[in-house]
XYZ file of N, CA and C in Angstrom:
306
model
N -23.885 -60.788 -16.697
C -24.461 -60.235 -15.488
C -24.288 -58.720 -15.497
N -24.875 -58.087 -14.505
C -24.813 -56.640 -14.399
C -23.587 -56.235 -13.594
N -23.024 -55.110 -13.974
C -21.895 -54.598 -13.208
C -22.198 -53.174 -12.768
N -21.528 -52.734 -11.747
C -21.731 -51.381 -11.257
C -22.500 -51.388 -9.952
N -22.715 -50.198 -9.405
C -23.403 -50.108 -8.117
C -24.884 -50.470 -8.278
N -25.486 -51.027 -7.238
C -26.911 -51.365 -7.316
C -27.758 -50.096 -7.395
N -28.841 -50.189 -8.124
C -29.758 -49.058 -8.266
C -30.789 -49.152 -7.154
N -30.947 -48.065 -6.412
C -31.933 -48.048 -5.331
C -33.093 -47.163 -5.746
N -34.280 -47.572 -5.358
C -35.476 -46.789 -5.652
C -35.607 -45.674 -4.623
N -36.117 -44.515 -5.039
C -36.364 -43.455 -4.061
C -37.512 -43.863 -3.145
N -37.498 -43.402 -1.900
C -38.584 -43.772 -0.989
C -39.920 -43.251 -1.508
N -40.959 -44.038 -1.315
C -42.288 -43.663 -1.779
C -43.269 -43.758 -0.619
N -44.183 -42.812 -0.553
C -45.171 -42.834 0.522
C -46.414 -43.630 0.135
N -46.462 -44.188 -1.088
C -47.591 -44.995 -1.517
C -48.685 -44.201 -2.205
N -48.853 -42.936 -1.837
C -49.888 -42.124 -2.470
C -49.354 -41.327 -3.647
N -48.045 -41.230 -3.781
C -47.479 -40.412 -4.856
C -47.802 -40.978 -6.235
N -48.035 -42.271 -6.343
C -48.356 -42.846 -7.650
C -49.737 -42.425 -8.138
N -50.587 -41.912 -7.245
C -51.909 -41.439 -7.635
C -51.898 -39.976 -8.072
N -50.744 -39.326 -8.012
C -50.607 -37.943 -8.472
C -50.657 -37.915 -9.998
N -50.994 -36.779 -10.564
C -50.991 -36.624 -12.019
C -52.045 -37.487 -12.685
N -51.615 -38.335 -13.638
C -52.544 -39.171 -14.393
C -53.065 -40.347 -13.571
N -52.407 -40.709 -12.495
C -52.888 -41.762 -11.609
C -52.456 -43.157 -12.013
N -53.165 -44.147 -11.492
C -52.869 -45.562 -11.716
C -53.950 -46.139 -12.621
N -53.531 -46.948 -13.597
C -54.470 -47.516 -14.565
C -54.661 -49.007 -14.288
N -55.924 -49.419 -14.201
C -56.271 -50.818 -13.979
C -57.098 -51.319 -15.158
N -56.865 -52.564 -15.562
C -57.652 -53.192 -16.615
C -58.848 -53.864 -15.944
N -60.061 -53.671 -16.509
C -61.262 -54.210 -15.871
C -62.319 -54.537 -16.918
N -63.389 -55.173 -16.465
C -64.563 -55.415 -17.296
C -65.745 -54.753 -16.604
N -66.484 -53.961 -17.358
C -67.608 -53.204 -16.817
C -68.869 -54.056 -16.895
N -69.497 -54.326 -15.743
C -70.725 -55.115 -15.758
C -71.959 -54.229 -15.728
N -71.807 -52.956 -15.395
C -72.948 -52.055 -15.394
C -72.723 -50.858 -14.502
N -73.669 -49.932 -14.568
C -73.634 -48.722 -13.752
C -74.998 -48.593 -13.089
N -75.016 -48.358 -11.803
C -76.260 -48.216 -11.059
C -76.155 -46.979 -10.178
N -77.066 -46.048 -10.368
C -77.075 -44.846 -9.545
C -77.799 -45.146 -8.244
N -77.200 -44.743 -7.126
C -77.746 -45.025 -5.800
C -78.074 -43.709 -5.098
N -79.054 -43.725 -4.180
C -79.455 -42.477 -3.525
C -78.402 -41.905 -2.588
N -77.611 -42.762 -1.948
C -76.583 -42.300 -1.019
C -75.393 -43.240 -1.111
N -74.214 -42.692 -0.944
C -72.988 -43.488 -1.065
C -72.579 -44.050 0.286
N -73.474 -44.791 0.913
C -73.154 -45.377 2.208
C -74.061 -46.563 2.477
N -73.610 -47.432 3.325
C -74.422 -48.566 3.737
C -74.082 -49.840 2.990
N -73.759 -50.879 3.741
C -73.402 -52.164 3.144
C -74.578 -52.808 2.425
N -75.787 -52.716 2.981
C -76.944 -53.343 2.358
C -77.249 -52.706 1.012
N -77.203 -51.380 0.939
C -77.469 -50.680 -0.314
C -76.434 -51.072 -1.359
N -75.184 -51.179 -0.952
C -74.106 -51.566 -1.863
C -74.307 -53.003 -2.346
N -74.642 -53.906 -1.445
C -74.863 -55.308 -1.799
C -76.059 -55.453 -2.740
N -77.152 -54.729 -2.460
C -78.334 -54.785 -3.326
C -78.006 -54.312 -4.737
N -77.244 -53.239 -4.843
C -76.855 -52.706 -6.147
C -75.969 -53.692 -6.905
N -75.017 -54.301 -6.203
C -74.132 -55.287 -6.839
C -74.922 -56.495 -7.344
N -75.863 -56.990 -6.544
C -76.658 -58.150 -6.949
C -77.533 -57.811 -8.157
N -78.076 -56.602 -8.200
C -78.880 -56.166 -9.345
C -78.028 -56.145 -10.615
N -76.819 -55.588 -10.526
C -75.931 -55.523 -11.691
C -75.475 -56.909 -12.129
N -75.195 -57.786 -11.180
C -74.791 -59.149 -11.536
C -75.928 -59.889 -12.229
N -77.163 -59.679 -11.782
C -78.326 -60.291 -12.433
C -78.487 -59.804 -13.858
N -78.299 -58.502 -14.077
C -78.376 -57.945 -15.431
C -77.264 -58.500 -16.308
N -76.078 -58.698 -15.735
C -74.944 -59.227 -16.501
C -75.198 -60.669 -16.913
N -75.765 -61.480 -16.028
C -76.076 -62.875 -16.353
C -77.129 -62.934 -17.454
N -78.149 -62.083 -17.370
C -79.178 -62.045 -18.412
C -78.565 -61.644 -19.753
N -77.650 -60.692 -19.738
C -76.969 -60.274 -20.968
C -76.094 -61.371 -21.538
N -75.428 -62.110 -20.661
C -74.574 -63.216 -21.106
C -75.413 -64.304 -21.777
N -76.614 -64.565 -21.247
C -77.505 -65.561 -21.845
C -77.970 -65.139 -23.234
N -77.973 -63.837 -23.501
C -78.345 -63.318 -24.821
C -77.135 -63.170 -25.733
N -75.960 -63.567 -25.265
C -74.758 -63.526 -26.092
C -73.953 -62.241 -26.005
N -74.317 -61.343 -25.087
C -73.559 -60.096 -24.936
C -72.345 -60.331 -24.056
N -71.291 -59.567 -24.322
C -70.062 -59.662 -23.535
C -69.907 -58.419 -22.672
N -69.155 -58.563 -21.584
C -68.846 -57.414 -20.735
C -67.884 -56.495 -21.482
N -68.048 -55.205 -21.292
C -67.179 -54.240 -21.959
C -65.841 -54.170 -21.233
N -64.755 -54.246 -21.997
C -63.407 -54.120 -21.430
C -63.077 -52.634 -21.311
N -62.610 -52.244 -20.132
C -62.333 -50.832 -19.866
C -61.009 -50.685 -19.126
N -60.510 -49.450 -19.124
C -59.393 -49.054 -18.266
C -60.000 -48.207 -17.159
N -59.665 -48.506 -15.928
C -60.099 -47.733 -14.776
C -58.894 -46.940 -14.298
N -58.945 -45.613 -14.428
C -57.831 -44.757 -14.014
C -58.198 -44.082 -12.699
N -57.416 -44.370 -11.673
C -57.656 -43.825 -10.341
C -56.552 -42.830 -10.028
N -56.931 -41.591 -9.751
C -55.953 -40.562 -9.398
C -56.459 -39.808 -8.181
N -55.657 -38.887 -7.713
C -56.032 -38.113 -6.531
C -57.213 -37.186 -6.828
N -57.460 -36.893 -8.099
C -58.573 -36.018 -8.467
C -59.874 -36.772 -8.682
N -59.822 -38.111 -8.855
C -61.046 -38.878 -9.045
C -60.819 -40.174 -9.796
N -61.900 -40.702 -10.378
C -61.880 -41.969 -11.105
C -62.396 -41.727 -12.515
N -61.716 -42.330 -13.500
C -62.113 -42.185 -14.895
C -62.220 -43.576 -15.514
N -63.302 -43.829 -16.280
C -63.493 -45.104 -16.971
C -63.352 -44.852 -18.461
N -62.384 -45.564 -19.103
C -62.132 -45.406 -20.534
C -62.384 -46.720 -21.257
N -62.928 -46.644 -22.481
C -63.106 -47.828 -23.316
C -61.734 -48.343 -23.726
N -61.495 -49.650 -23.578
C -60.173 -50.213 -23.853
C -59.822 -50.155 -25.341
N -60.792 -50.426 -26.222
C -60.498 -50.459 -27.660
C -60.317 -49.068 -28.254
N -61.223 -48.148 -27.935
C -61.201 -46.831 -28.572
C -60.464 -45.773 -27.768
N -60.342 -45.960 -26.460
C -59.708 -44.956 -25.609
C -60.634 -43.812 -25.247
N -61.913 -43.901 -25.638
C -62.888 -42.852 -25.359
C -63.286 -42.903 -23.883
N -63.373 -41.739 -23.256
C -63.779 -41.651 -21.857
C -65.266 -41.952 -21.741
N -65.616 -42.961 -20.941
C -67.021 -43.341 -20.744
C -67.642 -42.568 -19.581
N -66.943 -42.486 -18.474
C -67.461 -41.798 -17.290
C -66.307 -41.177 -16.512
N -66.613 -40.075 -15.825
C -65.639 -39.412 -14.955
C -66.333 -39.131 -13.628
N -65.696 -39.542 -12.547
C -66.202 -39.276 -11.204
C -65.136 -38.482 -10.467
N -65.423 -37.205 -10.203
C -64.460 -36.343 -9.520
C -64.364 -36.715 -8.043
N -63.233 -36.406 -7.434
C -62.986 -36.780 -6.038
C -63.986 -36.125 -5.099
N -64.426 -34.913 -5.390
C -65.363 -34.268 -4.468
C -66.711 -34.970 -4.479
N -67.060 -35.669 -5.565
C -68.291 -36.456 -5.588
C -68.100 -37.730 -4.774
N -66.905 -38.309 -4.856
C -66.608 -39.566 -4.153
C -66.419 -39.369 -2.656
N -66.193 -38.141 -2.199
C -65.879 -37.902 -0.789
C -66.924 -37.045 -0.092
N -68.169 -37.170 -0.478
C -69.282 -36.465 0.171
C -69.092 -34.956 0.204
N -68.657 -34.379 -0.912
C -68.563 -32.936 -1.014
C -67.269 -32.326 -0.534
N -66.344 -33.109 -0.036
C -65.064 -32.578 0.421
C -64.122 -32.536 -0.767
N -63.763 -31.356 -1.213
C -62.880 -31.209 -2.367
C -61.428 -31.250 -1.933
N -60.599 -31.860 -2.762
C -59.164 -31.952 -2.459
C -58.451 -30.757 -3.039
């Protein structure tokens, strides 16, 4: 067993983990769809359904979804190829927040 005083974690505000390089998530990329405005549930749903339809058609042809790392930080979002580590796309925070730069 362990001996000695218990180790306590420093308090965290929850956003500090997004500082610097940010948080990395493992994901599968089904597609990218450019939209005229970044608002509205219907527009978002229509775009998602379009991408899902394209993914199903690709699956029927034997194509697989691309495995990626999604890195989310306070400066923006970055999509990297899982096998090669090459950056596929970068979305800066000022683009994601309607022109408000951090």
